[in-house]
């Protein structure tokens, strides 16, 4: 059996780590494709090293720029790899452009797709990640839901011909194993951790400025690891200069995974626009302040552990000062063994059947750099 996995962003790398290990343990061949969507390989090497992920078999080195151009480059390159490698299944993660490109290229060649983190929805239908996730779910034969809400949504949408499996969240698996492996203390510390990367915030000067104003006005110590793309926008908009007097905000370099987990584990609260970081915050019992009006993972809000402020300065400052969750902390996102259930589902669903080569059309392999 051969699995082809497509990754391209930090959350993808994190999820891939335990899947890669479990596939190896079972003697299943994996071909790893890194699109380079957010990081070139040198920049992402720290994630591969820290998480014990082997170097990718292929690195596509896609260009940055408009989503259509980026998606097109990925589609062309992934199609060439699929024709050459003839996998039994393509595994895609989450909701990024790499997810959609991997799913679409595979479906057009009649290669089945398994989608990790299927079924997560928000009401913002034209949000880029929402589009990627909905389209990938339609194209996938195996839908792997990370929480009950996502599982229920997939059932409601009636994905005819697809199998839906509730696995739990692999981000919980790797987070808890990292805390244990490196003996990282989980405490309510004396700082707020901030992460921002969504286009709705970082590409909009008004929104980005309002969030920074909320952080500054809170007077709390804020540690803000800045993604390269976010830093570029801060510089373009003149916001680093505008907020240089806000001495409570510490703008730092991007962090490796282990370093980020240490920061998260020691934070008092978290301000984020990330779907992944809000889950990581919940798992480590950190109150989350959501600086974007998107409703991923309503189970966290129902539990009382997140407040949605959007990019509103006064609401952010108030939440940093006053928001506290209840004492109860329900178990969400599985039992810490989602990676085993995911591989179980893949083996059960795709472990036998016709060779993938029979489903592939012929065509030129083209040139794709193999690392």
GROMACS .gro file of N, CA and C in nm, residues 21-179:
model
  477
   21UNK      N    1   0.496   0.857   1.142
   21UNK     CA    2   0.550   0.756   1.234
   21UNK      C    3   0.464   0.631   1.237
   22UNK      N    4   0.332   0.648   1.240
   22UNK     CA    5   0.241   0.533   1.247
   22UNK      C    6   0.243   0.454   1.116
   23UNK      N    7   0.250   0.521   1.003
   23UNK     CA    8   0.259   0.451   0.875
   23UNK      C    9   0.385   0.367   0.869
   24UNK      N   10   0.497   0.424   0.913
   24UNK     CA   11   0.624   0.349   0.915
   24UNK      C   12   0.612   0.226   1.003
   25UNK      N   13   0.551   0.243   1.120
   25UNK     CA   14   0.538   0.134   1.215
   25UNK      C   15   0.463   0.016   1.153
   26UNK      N   16   0.370   0.046   1.063
   26UNK     CA   17   0.288  -0.059   1.001
   26UNK      C   18   0.344  -0.104   0.866
   27UNK      N   19   0.460  -0.052   0.829
   27UNK     CA   20   0.522  -0.092   0.703
   27UNK      C   21   0.453  -0.040   0.580
   28UNK      N   22   0.383   0.073   0.593
   28UNK     CA   23   0.312   0.133   0.480
   28UNK      C   24   0.400   0.239   0.416
   29UNK      N   25   0.416   0.232   0.287
   29UNK     CA   26   0.499   0.330   0.215
   29UNK      C   27   0.429   0.464   0.209
   30UNK      N   28   0.504   0.571   0.237
   30UNK     CA   29   0.449   0.706   0.225
   30UNK      C   30   0.539   0.790   0.137
   31UNK      N   31   0.476   0.862   0.045
   31UNK     CA   32   0.545   0.962  -0.038
   31UNK      C   33   0.502   1.098   0.014
   32UNK      N   34   0.599   1.180   0.055
   32UNK     CA   35   0.569   1.308   0.117
   32UNK      C   36   0.597   1.422   0.019
   33UNK      N   37   0.493   1.501  -0.008
   33UNK     CA   38   0.503   1.615  -0.100
   33UNK      C   39   0.485   1.744  -0.020
   34UNK      N   40   0.585   1.830  -0.027
   34UNK     CA   41   0.582   1.961   0.040
   34UNK      C   42   0.565   2.067  -0.068
   35UNK      N   43   0.452   2.137  -0.065
   35UNK     CA   44   0.425   2.236  -0.170
   35UNK      C   45   0.506   2.364  -0.152
   36UNK      N   46   0.551   2.390  -0.029
   36UNK     CA   47   0.620   2.516  -0.004
   36UNK      C   48   0.526   2.634   0.007
   37UNK      N   49   0.398   2.608   0.040
   37UNK     CA   50   0.298   2.715   0.038
   37UNK      C   51   0.334   2.832   0.129
   38UNK      N   52   0.373   2.804   0.253
   38UNK     CA   53   0.408   2.911   0.346
   38UNK      C   54   0.557   2.921   0.372
   39UNK      N   55   0.629   2.813   0.352
   39UNK     CA   56   0.770   2.809   0.385
   39UNK      C   57   0.846   2.739   0.274
   40UNK      N   58   0.963   2.795   0.235
   40UNK     CA   59   1.050   2.713   0.153
   40UNK      C   60   1.109   2.606   0.244
   41UNK      N   61   1.178   2.507   0.186
   41UNK     CA   62   1.219   2.394   0.269
   41UNK      C   63   1.318   2.435   0.377
   42UNK      N   64   1.406   2.530   0.348
   42UNK     CA   65   1.502   2.572   0.449
   42UNK      C   66   1.429   2.634   0.568
   43UNK      N   67   1.327   2.715   0.543
   43UNK     CA   68   1.252   2.777   0.652
   43UNK      C   69   1.173   2.673   0.730
   44UNK      N   70   1.122   2.571   0.663
   44UNK     CA   71   1.039   2.472   0.731
   44UNK      C   72   1.121   2.357   0.790
   45UNK      N   73   1.251   2.356   0.764
   45UNK     CA   74   1.335   2.245   0.810
   45UNK      C   75   1.328   2.227   0.962
   46UNK      N   76   1.312   2.339   1.037
   46UNK     CA   77   1.306   2.329   1.183
   46UNK      C   78   1.188   2.243   1.226
   47UNK      N   79   1.074   2.253   1.157
   47UNK     CA   80   0.957   2.172   1.191
   47UNK      C   81   0.985   2.024   1.163
   48UNK      N   82   1.045   1.997   1.048
   48UNK     CA   83   1.076   1.859   1.012
   48UNK      C   84   1.174   1.798   1.112
   49UNK      N   85   1.274   1.876   1.152
   49UNK     CA   86   1.374   1.828   1.246
   49UNK      C   87   1.314   1.803   1.384
   50UNK      N   88   1.241   1.901   1.437
   50UNK     CA   89   1.187   1.889   1.572
   50UNK      C   90   1.082   1.780   1.583
   51UNK      N   91   1.006   1.759   1.477
   51UNK     CA   92   0.897   1.663   1.481
   51UNK      C   93   0.935   1.527   1.423
   52UNK      N   94   1.064   1.511   1.391
   52UNK     CA   95   1.114   1.383   1.338
   52UNK      C   96   1.042   1.341   1.211
   53UNK      N   97   1.012   1.438   1.125
   53UNK     CA   98   0.954   1.409   0.994
   53UNK      C   99   1.069   1.397   0.894
   54UNK      N  100   1.071   1.294   0.810
   54UNK     CA  101   1.178   1.285   0.711
   54UNK      C  102   1.169   1.398   0.610
   55UNK      N  103   1.279   1.428   0.545
   55UNK     CA  104   1.275   1.529   0.440
   55UNK      C  105   1.175   1.485   0.332
   56UNK      N  106   1.103   1.580   0.275
   56UNK     CA  107   1.002   1.543   0.176
   56UNK      C  108   1.063   1.477   0.054
   57UNK      N  109   0.988   1.387  -0.006
   57UNK     CA  110   1.032   1.325  -0.131
   57UNK      C  111   1.028   1.425  -0.245
   58UNK      N  112   0.933   1.516  -0.239
   58UNK     CA  113   0.920   1.619  -0.342
   58UNK      C  114   0.899   1.754  -0.275
   59UNK      N  115   0.965   1.855  -0.328
   59UNK     CA  116   0.938   1.993  -0.286
   59UNK      C  117   0.902   2.073  -0.410
   60UNK      N  118   0.783   2.133  -0.410
   60UNK     CA  119   0.731   2.196  -0.531
   60UNK      C  120   0.779   2.339  -0.549
   61UNK      N  121   0.819   2.405  -0.443
   61UNK     CA  122   0.870   2.542  -0.450
   61UNK      C  123   0.773   2.634  -0.525
   62UNK      N  124   0.645   2.626  -0.488
   62UNK     CA  125   0.547   2.712  -0.554
   62UNK      C  126   0.574   2.858  -0.519
   63UNK      N  127   0.534   2.945  -0.609
   63UNK     CA  128   0.556   3.087  -0.585
   63UNK      C  129   0.448   3.142  -0.493
   64UNK      N  130   0.481   3.251  -0.426
   64UNK     CA  131   0.379   3.323  -0.352
   64UNK      C  132   0.302   3.411  -0.450
   65UNK      N  133   0.191   3.464  -0.407
   65UNK     CA  134   0.115   3.551  -0.495
   65UNK      C  135  -0.032   3.517  -0.492
   66UNK      N  136  -0.102   3.547  -0.600
   66UNK     CA  137  -0.245   3.526  -0.606
   66UNK      C  138  -0.280   3.378  -0.590
   67UNK      N  139  -0.392   3.352  -0.523
   67UNK     CA  140  -0.431   3.215  -0.492
   67UNK      C  141  -0.448   3.130  -0.617
   68UNK      N  142  -0.504   3.188  -0.723
   68UNK     CA  143  -0.526   3.112  -0.846
   68UNK      C  144  -0.396   3.064  -0.907
   69UNK      N  145  -0.297   3.150  -0.911
   69UNK     CA  146  -0.167   3.114  -0.967
   69UNK      C  147  -0.101   3.007  -0.882
   70UNK      N  148  -0.108   3.025  -0.750
   70UNK     CA  149  -0.047   2.929  -0.659
   70UNK      C  150  -0.114   2.792  -0.671
   71UNK      N  151  -0.248   2.792  -0.676
   71UNK     CA  152  -0.321   2.667  -0.689
   71UNK      C  153  -0.288   2.598  -0.821
   72UNK      N  154  -0.281   2.675  -0.928
   72UNK     CA  155  -0.249   2.618  -1.059
   72UNK      C  156  -0.112   2.553  -1.062
   73UNK      N  157  -0.013   2.618  -1.004
   73UNK     CA  158   0.122   2.560  -1.000
   73UNK      C  159   0.123   2.430  -0.921
   74UNK      N  160   0.051   2.430  -0.808
   74UNK     CA  161   0.044   2.307  -0.728
   74UNK      C  162  -0.025   2.195  -0.804
   75UNK      N  163  -0.137   2.226  -0.868
   75UNK     CA  164  -0.211   2.124  -0.943
   75UNK      C  165  -0.125   2.058  -1.048
   76UNK      N  166  -0.055   2.139  -1.125
   76UNK     CA  167   0.028   2.085  -1.233
   76UNK      C  168   0.137   1.995  -1.178
   77UNK      N  169   0.203   2.041  -1.071
   77UNK     CA  170   0.314   1.963  -1.016
   77UNK      C  171   0.266   1.836  -0.947
   78UNK      N  172   0.158   1.846  -0.868
   78UNK     CA  173   0.107   1.729  -0.797
   78UNK      C  174   0.057   1.625  -0.896
   79UNK      N  175  -0.006   1.668  -1.004
   79UNK     CA  176  -0.053   1.573  -1.106
   79UNK      C  177   0.063   1.492  -1.161
   80UNK      N  178   0.175   1.556  -1.190
   80UNK     CA  179   0.292   1.485  -1.241
   80UNK      C  180   0.341   1.381  -1.141
   81UNK      N  181   0.342   1.419  -1.013
   81UNK     CA  182   0.389   1.326  -0.909
   81UNK      C  183   0.294   1.208  -0.897
   82UNK      N  184   0.165   1.233  -0.901
   82UNK     CA  185   0.066   1.126  -0.889
   82UNK      C  186   0.080   1.025  -1.003
   83UNK      N  187   0.102   1.075  -1.123
   83UNK     CA  188   0.118   0.986  -1.238
   83UNK      C  189   0.243   0.900  -1.221
   84UNK      N  190   0.348   0.959  -1.167
   84UNK     CA  191   0.473   0.884  -1.148
   84UNK      C  192   0.464   0.786  -1.031
   85UNK      N  193   0.405   0.829  -0.919
   85UNK     CA  194   0.409   0.749  -0.796
   85UNK      C  195   0.296   0.647  -0.786
   86UNK      N  196   0.182   0.674  -0.850
   86UNK     CA  197   0.068   0.582  -0.849
   86UNK      C  198   0.028   0.539  -0.707
   87UNK      N  199  -0.007   0.634  -0.620
   87UNK     CA  200  -0.046   0.598  -0.484
   87UNK      C  201  -0.184   0.532  -0.479
   88UNK      N  202  -0.209   0.460  -0.371
   88UNK     CA  203  -0.341   0.403  -0.348
   88UNK      C  204  -0.438   0.507  -0.292
   89UNK      N  205  -0.385   0.609  -0.225
   89UNK     CA  206  -0.468   0.713  -0.166
   89UNK      C  207  -0.383   0.838  -0.146
   90UNK      N  208  -0.445   0.953  -0.162
   90UNK     CA  209  -0.381   1.080  -0.129
   90UNK      C  210  -0.437   1.130   0.003
   91UNK      N  211  -0.348   1.168   0.093
   91UNK     CA  212  -0.387   1.218   0.225
   91UNK      C  213  -0.364   1.369   0.230
   92UNK      N  214  -0.470   1.444   0.259
   92UNK     CA  215  -0.458   1.589   0.269
   92UNK      C  216  -0.506   1.633   0.408
   93UNK      N  217  -0.456   1.749   0.450
   93UNK     CA  218  -0.482   1.798   0.585
   93UNK      C  219  -0.545   1.936   0.584
   94UNK      N  220  -0.649   1.957   0.664
   94UNK     CA  221  -0.693   2.091   0.696
   94UNK      C  222  -0.764   2.164   0.584
   95UNK      N  223  -0.723   2.292   0.563
   95UNK     CA  224  -0.803   2.381   0.480
   95UNK      C  225  -0.722   2.480   0.399
   96UNK      N  226  -0.597   2.448   0.371
   96UNK     CA  227  -0.511   2.543   0.300
   96UNK      C  228  -0.514   2.515   0.150
   97UNK      N  229  -0.447   2.599   0.072
   97UNK     CA  230  -0.444   2.581  -0.073
   97UNK      C  231  -0.385   2.446  -0.111
   98UNK      N  232  -0.284   2.401  -0.036
   98UNK     CA  233  -0.223   2.270  -0.062
   98UNK      C  234  -0.326   2.158  -0.048
   99UNK      N  235  -0.418   2.172   0.047
   99UNK     CA  236  -0.524   2.073   0.068
   99UNK      C  237  -0.610   2.060  -0.057
  100UNK      N  238  -0.657   2.174  -0.104
  100UNK     CA  239  -0.744   2.174  -0.222
  100UNK      C  240  -0.671   2.121  -0.345
  101UNK      N  241  -0.547   2.165  -0.365
  101UNK     CA  242  -0.472   2.121  -0.483
  101UNK      C  243  -0.449   1.971  -0.480
  102UNK      N  244  -0.412   1.917  -0.364
  102UNK     CA  245  -0.391   1.772  -0.354
  102UNK      C  246  -0.518   1.694  -0.380
  103UNK      N  247  -0.630   1.742  -0.325
  103UNK     CA  248  -0.757   1.672  -0.344
  103UNK      C  249  -0.805   1.680  -0.488
  104UNK      N  250  -0.794   1.797  -0.549
  104UNK     CA  251  -0.845   1.815  -0.685
  104UNK      C  252  -0.760   1.739  -0.787
  105UNK      N  253  -0.629   1.747  -0.775
  105UNK     CA  254  -0.542   1.675  -0.868
  105UNK      C  255  -0.568   1.525  -0.860
  106UNK      N  256  -0.587   1.475  -0.738
  106UNK     CA  257  -0.611   1.331  -0.720
  106UNK      C  258  -0.746   1.289  -0.775
  107UNK      N  259  -0.849   1.367  -0.745
  107UNK     CA  260  -0.983   1.331  -0.792
  107UNK      C  261  -0.990   1.327  -0.944
  108UNK      N  262  -0.922   1.420  -1.011
  108UNK     CA  263  -0.924   1.422  -1.157
  108UNK      C  264  -0.856   1.299  -1.216
  109UNK      N  265  -0.764   1.239  -1.141
  109UNK     CA  266  -0.698   1.116  -1.185
  109UNK      C  267  -0.764   0.992  -1.126
  110UNK      N  268  -0.877   1.013  -1.060
  110UNK     CA  269  -0.953   0.904  -0.997
  110UNK      C  270  -0.873   0.831  -0.890
  111UNK      N  271  -0.791   0.905  -0.821
  111UNK     CA  272  -0.719   0.853  -0.704
  111UNK      C  273  -0.798   0.896  -0.581
  112UNK      N  274  -0.837   0.803  -0.494
  112UNK     CA  275  -0.918   0.841  -0.378
  112UNK      C  276  -0.841   0.931  -0.282
  113UNK      N  277  -0.917   1.014  -0.213
  113UNK     CA  278  -0.860   1.114  -0.121
  113UNK      C  279  -0.914   1.090   0.019
  114UNK      N  280  -0.825   1.099   0.118
  114UNK     CA  281  -0.865   1.100   0.259
  114UNK      C  282  -0.834   1.238   0.316
  115UNK      N  283  -0.933   1.300   0.379
  115UNK     CA  284  -0.919   1.437   0.428
  115UNK      C  285  -0.921   1.439   0.581
  116UNK      N  286  -0.806   1.472   0.639
  116UNK     CA  287  -0.795   1.488   0.783
  116UNK      C  288  -0.848   1.626   0.822
  117UNK      N  289  -0.936   1.630   0.920
  117UNK     CA  290  -0.999   1.754   0.968
  117UNK      C  291  -1.113   1.796   0.875
  118UNK      N  292  -1.185   1.698   0.825
  118UNK     CA  293  -1.301   1.725   0.741
  118UNK      C  294  -1.418   1.774   0.826
  119UNK      N  295  -1.509   1.846   0.762
  119UNK     CA  296  -1.635   1.881   0.825
  119UNK      C  297  -1.637   2.006   0.911
  120UNK      N  298  -1.521   2.068   0.932
  120UNK     CA  299  -1.518   2.191   1.012
  120UNK      C  300  -1.579   2.303   0.928
  121UNK      N  301  -1.671   2.378   0.986
  121UNK     CA  302  -1.743   2.479   0.909
  121UNK      C  303  -1.750   2.612   0.984
  122UNK      N  304  -1.763   2.718   0.907
  122UNK     CA  305  -1.795   2.851   0.959
  122UNK      C  306  -1.906   2.908   0.872
  123UNK      N  307  -1.967   3.015   0.918
  123UNK     CA  308  -2.075   3.076   0.842
  123UNK      C  309  -2.024   3.165   0.730
  124UNK      N  310  -1.893   3.193   0.727
  124UNK     CA  311  -1.835   3.280   0.624
  124UNK      C  312  -1.806   3.197   0.499
  125UNK      N  313  -1.906   3.183   0.415
  125UNK     CA  314  -1.898   3.091   0.301
  125UNK      C  315  -1.783   3.125   0.207
  126UNK      N  316  -1.748   3.253   0.193
  126UNK     CA  317  -1.645   3.292   0.097
  126UNK      C  318  -1.509   3.315   0.162
  127UNK      N  319  -1.494   3.274   0.287
  127UNK     CA  320  -1.362   3.270   0.347
  127UNK      C  321  -1.275   3.171   0.270
  128UNK      N  322  -1.150   3.205   0.236
  128UNK     CA  323  -1.068   3.115   0.152
  128UNK      C  324  -1.054   2.975   0.210
  129UNK      N  325  -1.033   2.965   0.341
  129UNK     CA  326  -1.018   2.833   0.402
  129UNK      C  327  -1.149   2.754   0.399
  130UNK      N  328  -1.260   2.825   0.413
  130UNK     CA  329  -1.390   2.759   0.406
  130UNK      C  330  -1.412   2.697   0.268
  131UNK      N  331  -1.376   2.772   0.165
  131UNK     CA  332  -1.387   2.721   0.028
  131UNK      C  333  -1.300   2.598   0.010
  132UNK      N  334  -1.176   2.605   0.057
  132UNK     CA  335  -1.084   2.492   0.043
  132UNK      C  336  -1.138   2.368   0.113
  133UNK      N  337  -1.191   2.388   0.232
  133UNK     CA  338  -1.236   2.273   0.310
  133UNK      C  339  -1.362   2.210   0.251
  134UNK      N  340  -1.458   2.292   0.214
  134UNK     CA  341  -1.581   2.238   0.156
  134UNK      C  342  -1.553   2.164   0.025
  135UNK      N  343  -1.471   2.223  -0.060
  135UNK     CA  344  -1.439   2.159  -0.187
  135UNK      C  345  -1.362   2.029  -0.165
  136UNK      N  346  -1.268   2.030  -0.072
  136UNK     CA  347  -1.190   1.909  -0.044
  136UNK      C  348  -1.278   1.798   0.011
  137UNK      N  349  -1.376   1.834   0.094
  137UNK     CA  350  -1.468   1.733   0.147
  137UNK      C  351  -1.550   1.668   0.036
  138UNK      N  352  -1.595   1.748  -0.059
  138UNK     CA  353  -1.673   1.694  -0.171
  138UNK      C  354  -1.588   1.598  -0.254
  139UNK      N  355  -1.460   1.626  -0.266
  139UNK     CA  356  -1.370   1.546  -0.349
  139UNK      C  357  -1.317   1.422  -0.278
  140UNK      N  358  -1.339   1.411  -0.148
  140UNK     CA  359  -1.277   1.305  -0.068
  140UNK      C  360  -1.368   1.184  -0.051
  141UNK      N  361  -1.305   1.069  -0.051
  141UNK     CA  362  -1.376   0.943  -0.030
  141UNK      C  363  -1.381   0.905   0.117
  142UNK      N  364  -1.279   0.949   0.194
  142UNK     CA  365  -1.273   0.920   0.337
  142UNK      C  366  -1.263   1.053   0.411
  143UNK      N  367  -1.364   1.081   0.492
  143UNK     CA  368  -1.373   1.208   0.565
  143UNK      C  369  -1.344   1.182   0.713
  144UNK      N  370  -1.236   1.241   0.762
  144UNK     CA  371  -1.187   1.214   0.897
  144UNK      C  372  -1.213   1.336   0.984
  145UNK      N  373  -1.314   1.327   1.069
  145UNK     CA  374  -1.359   1.441   1.150
  145UNK      C  375  -1.285   1.445   1.283
  146UNK      N  376  -1.247   1.566   1.325
  146UNK     CA  377  -1.168   1.578   1.449
  146UNK      C  378  -1.252   1.610   1.572
  147UNK      N  379  -1.381   1.636   1.554
  147UNK     CA  380  -1.467   1.664   1.669
  147UNK      C  381  -1.612   1.629   1.634
  148UNK      N  382  -1.697   1.622   1.735
  148UNK     CA  383  -1.835   1.581   1.713
  148UNK      C  384  -1.909   1.678   1.623
  149UNK      N  385  -1.884   1.809   1.638
  149UNK     CA  386  -1.950   1.908   1.553
  149UNK      C  387  -1.920   1.883   1.406
  150UNK      N  388  -1.793   1.856   1.375
  150UNK     CA  389  -1.754   1.831   1.236
  150UNK      C  390  -1.819   1.703   1.183
  151UNK      N  391  -1.821   1.599   1.265
  151UNK     CA  392  -1.883   1.472   1.227
  151UNK      C  393  -2.032   1.493   1.197
  152UNK      N  394  -2.101   1.565   1.285
  152UNK     CA  395  -2.244   1.590   1.267
  152UNK      C  396  -2.269   1.672   1.141
  153UNK      N  397  -2.182   1.768   1.113
  153UNK     CA  398  -2.198   1.851   0.993
  153UNK      C  399  -2.187   1.767   0.867
  154UNK      N  400  -2.092   1.675   0.864
  154UNK     CA  401  -2.075   1.589   0.748
  154UNK      C  402  -2.196   1.499   0.727
  155UNK      N  403  -2.251   1.446   0.836
  155UNK     CA  404  -2.372   1.366   0.825
  155UNK      C  405  -2.487   1.449   0.770
  156UNK      N  406  -2.498   1.571   0.817
  156UNK     CA  407  -2.606   1.661   0.773
  156UNK      C  408  -2.593   1.694   0.625
  157UNK      N  409  -2.469   1.708   0.577
  157UNK     CA  410  -2.446   1.743   0.437
  157UNK      C  411  -2.464   1.624   0.343
  158UNK      N  412  -2.477   1.503   0.400
  158UNK     CA  413  -2.508   1.384   0.320
  158UNK      C  414  -2.406   1.361   0.210
  159UNK      N  415  -2.282   1.336   0.249
  159UNK     CA  416  -2.176   1.310   0.152
  159UNK      C  417  -2.189   1.168   0.097
  160UNK      N  418  -2.275   1.153   0.000
  160UNK     CA  419  -2.304   1.023  -0.060
  160UNK      C  420  -2.177   0.961  -0.119
  161UNK      N  421  -2.153   0.834  -0.086
  161UNK     CA  422  -2.038   0.764  -0.141
  161UNK      C  423  -1.911   0.782  -0.061
  162UNK      N  424  -1.915   0.862   0.044
  162UNK     CA  425  -1.798   0.883   0.128
  162UNK      C  426  -1.817   0.814   0.262
  163UNK      N  427  -1.705   0.776   0.323
  163UNK     CA  428  -1.708   0.722   0.458
  163UNK      C  429  -1.668   0.832   0.555
  164UNK      N  430  -1.741   0.845   0.665
  164UNK     CA  431  -1.715   0.948   0.765
  164UNK      C  432  -1.673   0.881   0.894
  165UNK      N  433  -1.558   0.921   0.947
  165UNK     CA  434  -1.504   0.859   1.068
  165UNK      C  435  -1.469   0.969   1.167
  166UNK      N  436  -1.516   0.954   1.291
  166UNK     CA  437  -1.480   1.047   1.398
  166UNK      C  438  -1.353   0.995   1.464
  167UNK      N  439  -1.244   1.067   1.446
  167UNK     CA  440  -1.112   1.019   1.492
  167UNK      C  441  -1.060   1.092   1.614
  168UNK      N  442  -1.107   1.214   1.639
  168UNK     CA  443  -1.037   1.302   1.732
  168UNK      C  444  -0.935   1.385   1.656
  169UNK      N  445  -0.868   1.472   1.728
  169UNK     CA  446  -0.782   1.573   1.666
  169UNK      C  447  -0.635   1.538   1.683
  170UNK      N  448  -0.567   1.520   1.572
  170UNK     CA  449  -0.425   1.485   1.577
  170UNK      C  450  -0.340   1.597   1.636
  171UNK      N  451  -0.389   1.721   1.632
  171UNK     CA  452  -0.316   1.830   1.697
  171UNK      C  453  -0.310   1.809   1.848
  172UNK      N  454  -0.414   1.751   1.904
  172UNK     CA  455  -0.413   1.718   2.047
  172UNK      C  456  -0.309   1.611   2.075
  173UNK      N  457  -0.301   1.511   1.989
  173UNK     CA  458  -0.205   1.403   2.007
  173UNK      C  459  -0.063   1.456   2.016
  174UNK      N  460  -0.023   1.536   1.917
  174UNK     CA  461   0.115   1.583   1.910
  174UNK      C  462   0.143   1.686   2.018
  175UNK      N  463   0.044   1.767   2.053
  175UNK     CA  464   0.064   1.867   2.158
  175UNK      C  465   0.088   1.800   2.293
  176UNK      N  466   0.004   1.705   2.329
  176UNK     CA  467   0.021   1.638   2.458
  176UNK      C  468   0.149   1.556   2.462
  177UNK      N  469   0.184   1.492   2.351
  177UNK     CA  470   0.308   1.413   2.350
  177UNK      C  471   0.430   1.503   2.360
  178UNK      N  472   0.423   1.624   2.302
  178UNK     CA  473   0.536   1.718   2.310
  178UNK      C  474   0.552   1.770   2.452
  179UNK      N  475   0.442   1.806   2.517
  179UNK     CA  476   0.447   1.852   2.656
  179UNK      C  477   0.509   1.745   2.745
   0.00000   0.00000   0.00000
